[in-house]
Coordinates of C-alpha atoms and ligand atoms in Angstrom, one line a residue:
M20 CA -26.2 5.2 -8.8
A21 CA -24.7 7.6 -7.0
E22 CA -23.0 9.8 -9.0
K23 CA -19.1 9.5 -9.6
Q24 CA -16.0 11.6 -7.6
D25 CA -13.3 13.5 -9.7
V26 CA -10.3 12.4 -8.9
A27 CA -7.0 13.4 -9.8
V28 CA -3.7 11.3 -9.6
L29 CA -0.2 13.0 -9.0
G30 CA 2.9 11.2 -10.6
A31 CA 0.7 10.0 -13.1
T32 CA 3.2 9.2 -15.4
G33 CA 5.1 7.2 -12.8
S34 CA 5.2 2.9 -11.9
V35 CA 2.6 3.8 -9.2
G36 CA 0.2 6.6 -11.2
Q37 CA 0.2 3.9 -14.3
R38 CA -1.3 1.3 -12.3
Y39 CA -4.0 4.3 -10.6
I40 CA -4.8 4.8 -14.1
Q41 CA -5.9 1.2 -14.8
L42 CA -7.1 0.5 -11.9
L43 CA -9.7 3.6 -11.8
E44 CA -10.5 2.9 -15.6
G45 CA -14.7 1.7 -14.9
H46 CA -14.2 2.0 -11.4
P47 CA -17.6 2.5 -10.0
N48 CA -17.2 5.3 -7.5
F49 CA -14.2 7.4 -8.8
Q50 CA -13.5 8.8 -12.3
L51 CA -9.9 10.2 -13.4
S52 CA -10.3 13.7 -14.4
E53 CA -7.0 15.2 -13.3
V54 CA -3.0 13.9 -14.0
V55 CA -0.5 15.8 -13.1
G56 CA 3.5 15.1 -14.0
S57 CA 6.4 16.6 -13.1
E58 CA 8.0 20.2 -14.6
R59 CA 9.3 17.7 -17.4
S60 CA 5.6 16.5 -18.3
A61 CA 3.3 19.2 -18.0
G62 CA 1.3 20.5 -20.4
K63 CA 2.7 17.1 -22.8
S64 CA -0.3 14.8 -23.8
Y65 CA -0.4 11.7 -21.3
N66 CA 0.8 9.5 -24.2
E67 CA 3.6 11.6 -25.0
A68 CA 4.9 11.7 -21.9
A69 CA 4.5 8.6 -20.0
D70 CA 6.6 5.7 -20.8
W71 CA 3.6 2.9 -20.2
R72 CA 4.8 -0.2 -18.8
L73 CA 2.0 -2.2 -18.1
S74 CA 0.6 -4.9 -20.4
D75 CA -2.7 -3.1 -21.7
A76 CA -2.6 0.4 -23.4
P77 CA -3.4 3.5 -20.9
P78 CA -7.1 4.0 -22.2
T79 CA -7.5 6.5 -24.7
R80 CA -9.6 9.5 -22.6
V81 CA -6.3 9.2 -20.4
S82 CA -3.7 9.0 -23.2
N83 CA -5.7 12.5 -25.0
M84 CA -5.7 14.2 -21.2
I85 CA -2.6 16.7 -20.7
L86 CA -0.4 16.8 -17.8
K87 CA -1.2 19.6 -15.3
H88 CA 1.7 21.2 -13.7
P89 CA 2.7 20.5 -10.1
E90 CA 2.2 24.2 -9.2
E91 CA -1.6 24.2 -11.0
P92 CA -4.3 24.4 -8.9
V93 CA -6.2 21.1 -8.9
H94 CA -10.3 20.1 -9.0
S95 CA -11.3 17.2 -7.8
P96 CA -12.7 16.4 -4.5
I97 CA -10.1 13.1 -4.5
V98 CA -6.3 13.2 -4.8
F99 CA -4.3 10.0 -5.1
C100 CA -0.4 10.6 -4.5
S101 CA 2.2 8.9 -5.9
L102 CA 5.1 11.5 -6.0
P103 CA 8.4 10.3 -4.5
G104 CA 9.3 10.6 -1.2
G105 CA 10.7 14.2 -0.1
V106 CA 8.6 15.6 -2.4
A107 CA 5.2 15.0 -1.1
R108 CA 4.5 16.0 1.8
E109 CA 3.9 19.9 1.6
T110 CA 2.1 19.2 -1.6
E111 CA -0.1 16.4 0.1
L112 CA -1.2 19.0 3.1
K113 CA -1.3 22.1 1.1
L114 CA -3.9 20.0 -1.3
A115 CA -5.7 19.0 2.2
S116 CA -5.9 22.7 3.8
E117 CA -7.4 23.2 0.6
G118 CA -10.2 20.9 1.4
H119 CA -9.0 17.6 -0.8
Y120 CA -9.6 14.2 0.4
V121 CA -5.8 13.0 -0.2
F122 CA -4.7 9.4 -0.5
S123 CA -0.9 8.9 -0.4
N124 CA 1.3 6.1 -1.5
A125 CA 4.8 8.5 -0.2
R126 CA 6.4 7.8 2.9
D127 CA 6.4 11.3 3.8
N128 CA 3.4 12.3 6.1
R129 CA 3.1 8.4 7.1
M130 CA 4.3 8.5 10.5
D131 CA 2.8 11.8 11.3
D132 CA 1.1 11.1 14.7
D133 CA -2.4 12.7 13.7
V134 CA -2.3 11.0 10.0
P135 CA -3.7 7.4 9.4
L136 CA -1.6 4.5 7.9
M137 CA -4.1 2.5 7.1
I138 CA -5.0 -1.0 5.8
P139 CA -8.9 -1.7 5.5
E140 CA -9.1 -5.1 6.7
V141 CA -6.4 -4.3 9.9
N142 CA -7.0 -0.9 11.2
S143 CA -10.0 1.0 9.4
D144 CA -10.6 2.5 12.9
H145 CA -7.7 4.5 12.7
S146 CA -9.6 7.1 10.5
K147 CA -10.8 8.8 13.5
A148 CA -7.2 10.4 13.7
I149 CA -8.6 12.6 10.9
Q150 CA -10.7 14.5 13.2
V151 CA -7.7 15.4 15.0
Q152 CA -5.9 15.9 12.2
Q153 CA -8.1 18.5 10.9
K154 CA -8.4 20.3 13.9
N155 CA -4.4 20.5 14.7
R156 CA -3.8 21.6 11.5
G157 CA -6.7 23.8 10.3
F158 CA -7.9 21.6 7.9
A159 CA -12.1 22.5 7.3
K160 CA -12.7 19.1 5.9
G161 CA -9.7 18.0 3.6
F162 CA -7.4 15.1 4.7
V163 CA -4.4 13.1 4.1
V164 CA -4.5 9.7 4.9
T165 CA -1.9 7.2 3.6
N166 CA -1.1 3.5 3.2
P167 CA 2.0 1.6 4.3
N168 CA 4.9 1.2 2.4
C169 CA 4.5 -1.8 -0.2
S170 CA 6.5 -5.0 1.4
T171 CA 5.1 -3.8 5.1
I172 CA 1.5 -3.7 3.6
H173 CA 1.8 -7.9 2.7
L174 CA 3.6 -8.4 5.2
V175 CA 1.1 -6.6 8.2
L176 CA -2.2 -8.6 6.0
A177 CA -0.6 -11.9 6.8
L178 CA 0.3 -11.0 10.9
K179 CA -3.0 -9.3 11.7
P180 CA -5.1 -12.6 12.4
I181 CA -2.2 -14.3 13.9
W182 CA -1.6 -10.9 15.9
D183 CA -5.8 -11.3 16.9
A184 CA -5.9 -14.8 17.6
F185 CA -2.6 -15.8 19.6
G186 CA -0.8 -12.0 20.1
I187 CA 3.0 -11.7 18.4
E188 CA 5.8 -11.0 20.8
Q189 CA 9.0 -11.2 18.0
C190 CA 8.7 -11.0 14.7
M191 CA 11.7 -11.3 11.7
V192 CA 11.2 -10.7 8.5
T193 CA 13.7 -10.9 5.0
T194 CA 12.1 -9.8 2.1
M195 CA 13.2 -10.6 -1.9
Q196 CA 11.7 -7.7 -3.6
A197 CA 10.6 -7.0 -6.9
V198 CA 12.6 -4.4 -9.0
S199 CA 9.4 -2.2 -9.8
G200 CA 9.0 -1.4 -6.4
A201 CA 12.2 1.2 -7.2
G202 CA 9.7 3.0 -9.8
Y203 CA 11.0 3.1 -13.4
P204 CA 13.2 3.2 -14.7
G205 CA 14.7 2.3 -11.2
V206 CA 17.8 0.1 -10.3
P207 CA 19.9 0.0 -13.2
S208 CA 20.0 -3.5 -15.2
L209 CA 23.3 -4.1 -14.4
D210 CA 23.0 -4.1 -10.8
M211 CA 20.5 -6.0 -11.1
I212 CA 20.9 -8.7 -14.0
D213 CA 22.6 -11.6 -12.5
N214 CA 22.6 -10.2 -8.9
V215 CA 21.2 -9.5 -5.5
V216 CA 21.3 -6.1 -3.8
P217 CA 20.9 -6.9 -0.4
Y218 CA 19.8 -2.8 0.7
I219 CA 17.3 -1.0 0.4
G220 CA 17.5 2.5 1.4
D221 CA 15.1 3.2 4.8
E222 CA 13.4 0.1 3.7
E223 CA 14.0 -1.9 6.8
E224 CA 13.3 0.8 9.2
K225 CA 9.9 1.5 7.8
M226 CA 8.8 -1.9 7.5
E227 CA 9.9 -1.8 11.6
I228 CA 8.2 1.2 12.8
E229 CA 5.2 0.8 10.2
T230 CA 3.9 -2.5 11.3
R231 CA 4.2 -1.3 15.1
K232 CA 1.9 2.0 14.1
L233 CA -0.4 -0.4 12.0
L234 CA -1.2 -3.4 14.7
G235 CA -1.6 -0.6 17.3
S236 CA -4.5 1.3 18.5
F237 CA -5.9 4.7 18.0
N238 CA -7.3 6.1 21.6
G239 CA -9.2 9.2 20.5
N240 CA -6.1 11.3 20.6
A241 CA -3.1 9.5 19.7
F242 CA -1.3 6.5 18.2
Q243 CA -0.8 3.3 20.5
Y244 CA 2.0 1.6 19.0
A245 CA 1.7 -2.1 19.0
D246 CA 4.3 -3.6 21.7
I247 CA 5.9 -6.1 18.9
Q248 CA 9.7 -6.5 18.5
M249 CA 10.4 -6.3 14.9
S250 CA 13.9 -6.9 12.5
A251 CA 13.7 -6.6 8.9
Q252 CA 16.4 -7.2 6.3
C253 CA 15.3 -6.6 2.6
N254 CA 16.8 -7.2 -0.4
R255 CA 16.3 -5.9 -4.3
V256 CA 16.2 -9.4 -6.5
P257 CA 15.8 -9.4 -10.0
V258 CA 12.2 -10.0 -10.3
R259 CA 9.6 -7.4 -12.3
H260 CA 6.7 -7.6 -9.7
G261 CA 6.1 -9.0 -6.5
H262 CA 7.5 -8.8 -3.0
L263 CA 8.4 -12.3 -1.3
E264 CA 8.7 -12.0 2.1
T265 CA 9.9 -14.9 4.8
V266 CA 8.7 -14.3 8.3
N267 CA 9.4 -15.5 11.9
V268 CA 6.8 -15.0 14.6
K269 CA 7.1 -15.8 18.6
L270 CA 3.9 -16.3 19.5
R271 CA 2.3 -15.0 23.2
K272 CA -0.4 -17.8 23.2
Q273 CA 0.7 -21.2 22.0
A274 CA -0.5 -22.6 18.4
G275 CA 1.0 -24.7 15.8
P276 CA 0.9 -24.5 11.9
E277 CA -2.7 -25.7 11.3
E278 CA -4.2 -23.4 13.8
V279 CA -2.1 -20.5 12.4
V280 CA -3.5 -21.5 8.6
E281 CA -6.8 -21.3 10.1
A282 CA -6.9 -18.2 11.1
L283 CA -5.3 -17.0 8.0
R284 CA -7.8 -18.7 5.8
S285 CA -10.7 -17.4 8.1
F286 CA -9.8 -14.0 7.9
R287 CA -11.8 -11.4 6.6
G288 CA -12.0 -7.5 7.0
R289 CA -14.7 -4.9 7.1
P290 CA -13.9 -4.0 3.1
Q291 CA -15.5 -7.8 2.8
E292 CA -18.2 -7.6 5.1
L293 CA -19.2 -4.2 3.2
G294 CA -18.4 -5.6 -0.4
L295 CA -16.3 -2.7 -1.4
P296 CA -15.6 -2.2 -5.1
S297 CA -11.4 -3.3 -5.0
A298 CA -12.2 -5.6 -2.1
P299 CA -10.5 -9.3 -2.8
E300 CA -13.3 -11.7 -1.6
A301 CA -10.6 -13.0 1.0
P302 CA -7.6 -10.9 1.6
I303 CA -5.1 -13.5 2.5
I304 CA -5.3 -17.0 0.3
V305 CA -3.1 -19.6 1.7
R306 CA -1.2 -22.2 -0.8
D307 CA -0.6 -25.7 0.0
Q308 CA 2.2 -26.8 -2.4
P309 CA 5.3 -26.8 -0.8
D310 CA 6.8 -24.5 -3.5
R311 CA 4.0 -21.7 -3.2
P312 CA 4.2 -18.2 -3.2
Q313 CA 6.4 -17.6 -6.4
P314 CA 6.0 -13.8 -8.0
A315 CA 5.9 -15.1 -11.3
L316 CA 2.7 -17.6 -10.5
D317 CA 1.0 -15.5 -7.7
R318 CA 0.9 -12.3 -7.6
D319 CA -1.6 -11.7 -9.8
A320 CA -4.0 -13.6 -7.4
A321 CA -7.2 -11.9 -6.7
N322 CA -6.3 -8.9 -9.2
G323 CA -3.6 -8.1 -7.5
M324 CA -5.1 -6.8 -4.1
A325 CA -4.6 -10.2 -2.5
S326 CA -1.4 -11.4 -0.3
V327 CA -0.6 -14.9 -0.8
V328 CA 0.6 -17.4 2.1
G329 CA 2.6 -20.8 1.7
R330 CA 4.5 -22.8 3.4
V331 CA 3.5 -22.3 7.4
R332 CA 5.3 -24.6 9.5
E333 CA 7.2 -24.9 12.8
C334 CA 10.3 -22.9 13.2
P335 CA 12.7 -24.1 16.2
I336 CA 13.9 -20.7 17.2
F337 CA 10.6 -18.7 16.8
G338 CA 7.9 -21.2 16.5
I339 CA 6.3 -20.6 13.3
K340 CA 7.7 -19.3 10.4
F341 CA 6.0 -18.7 6.7
V342 CA 6.3 -17.3 3.2
V343 CA 3.7 -14.4 1.7
L344 CA 3.9 -12.9 -1.4
G345 CA 2.2 -9.9 -2.9
H346 CA 1.8 -7.4 -5.8
N347 CA 4.0 -4.2 -4.9
T348 CA 2.3 -1.7 -7.2
I349 CA -1.2 -2.9 -7.0
R350 CA -2.1 -4.0 -3.0
G351 CA 1.1 -2.8 -2.4
A352 CA 0.6 0.7 -3.7
A353 CA -2.6 2.3 -5.7
G354 CA -4.6 -0.5 -5.2
A355 CA -4.1 -0.1 -1.6
S356 CA -4.8 3.1 -1.8
I357 CA -8.0 3.3 -4.4
L358 CA -9.0 0.9 -1.4
N359 CA -8.6 2.7 1.6
A360 CA -10.7 5.6 -0.4
E361 CA -13.6 3.2 -0.8
M362 CA -13.4 2.4 2.9
L363 CA -13.7 6.6 3.9
M364 CA -16.4 6.9 1.3
A365 CA -18.2 4.1 3.3
D366 CA -17.5 5.4 6.3
G367 CA -19.0 9.1 5.6
Y368 CA -15.3 11.1 5.5
M369 CA -16.5 12.3 1.9
G370 CA -19.2 14.6 1.8
Ligands
LIG4 P1 8.7 6.4 -10.4 O1 8.2 5.2 -10.8 O2 10.0 7.6 -10.7 O3 7.4 7.9 -10.3 C1 7.4 9.2 -9.9 C2 6.2 9.9 -10.6 O4 6.4 11.2 -9.8 C3 6.3 10.7 -12.1 O5 5.2 10.5 -12.3 C4 6.9 11.6 -12.2 O6 7.1 13.0 -13.2 C5 6.7 12.5 -10.9 N1 7.5 13.1 -10.0 C6 9.0 13.1 -10.0 N2 9.3 14.2 -9.2 C7 8.6 14.9 -9.1 C8 8.3 16.6 -8.8 N3 9.4 17.0 -7.8 N4 7.2 17.1 -8.6 C9 6.2 16.4 -9.1 N5 6.1 15.5 -9.7 C10 7.3 14.7 -9.6 O7 7.9 6.1 -8.9 P2 7.1 5.3 -8.5 O8 7.2 3.8 -8.3 O9 5.3 5.3 -9.4 O10 6.6 6.0 -6.6 C11 5.7 6.6 -6.5 C12 5.7 6.8 -5.1 O11 5.0 5.9 -4.4 C13 6.9 6.7 -4.4 O12 6.6 7.7 -3.1 C14 7.1 5.5 -3.8 O13 7.9 5.3 -2.8 C15 5.8 5.0 -3.5 N6 5.5 3.4 -3.6 C16 5.8 2.9 -4.3 C17 5.8 1.4 -4.6 C18 6.6 0.8 -6.4 O14 6.3 -0.6 -6.1 N7 6.9 1.5 -6.9 C19 5.2 0.8 -3.8 C20 4.7 1.5 -2.6 C21 4.6 2.9 -2.6 P3 7.5 12.3 -14.5 O15 7.6 11.3 -15.1 O16 6.5 13.9 -15.2 O17 8.7 13.0 -13.9

């Protein structure tokens, strides 16, 4: 068996950082070797600095690791980044310039013209932009690859088979997003209990534009954004984990709910064909029950790596409507970025 590659996690103490640590434990290709925190936690043991919020305990080996300062050099070839938006940009580019393979959850570099925004089942061929990125920026071998925002990823996984089979002219999405999507401690409890907050800063804009980049193509030089009209409304709801989204689509080619369900159920991507370690057997699970999916019941489907669709039916205005749900810190963040790394390793991008 091939040797495991060393990996570092930046923002290791946060919500997404904790998920990375949980998901990397026992990974067949990657071994967690470095954890990096902010100035606040640098020099402390992981156990001391991290307010662990997952149901199992952190692995003992990781509990005893000392958190690096954000300015300290990183040695691992692979870097998973869960730094806050606004903080990540320069750090990620510097690491890539030093030869690291950087997989990021942060928004900062996602929309750059030479940075792949990737969901391996949807657009693994966008990795070709890495060559352009390396040329543009003078990176000898490193790169930055990003995964989408936690609500966009589940929307686009559900849209992709519909897009391929029938085309989509318009898409309207309304989200009900979990509190853990805002990190920890996130939104104050007094704002969340007995309440819904109908605003998540920049989220609607991100959903609208990221969807167009993901469903678009890369022509060898530049990304061509998909020709789809998008409208998103995003709400924060008092749920711990799991983003629920109601979606209306206007198709280019006429199709009924049964055909849409068939396209969703039979959808498989390259991670499934290649049997990548974190790939769910099917990226989309379709539930038939009229009251599913629900965050409490469905967010852990396929270990949190699948998007769960239900209520596929006719819409009198758009044609088709459905509900999609997915885990925000697993397939919506850490799991997505680990799958991106598995994909690029399989495609020979990492030495
Ligand atoms: P979080 O819980 O607030 O964690 C942020 C992490 O970054 C902590 O480890 C923190 O370290 C570290 N950090 C903060 N400021 C820093 C600085 N100036 N320099 C270096 N490290 C710093 O946030 P999160 O929810 O994990 O989100 C992390 C990133 O993933 C964000 O870009 C977010 O938008 C994205 N994302 C989150 C989700 C989600 O569902 N939560 C989903 C998709 C994408 P200390 O603990 O030491 O302060």
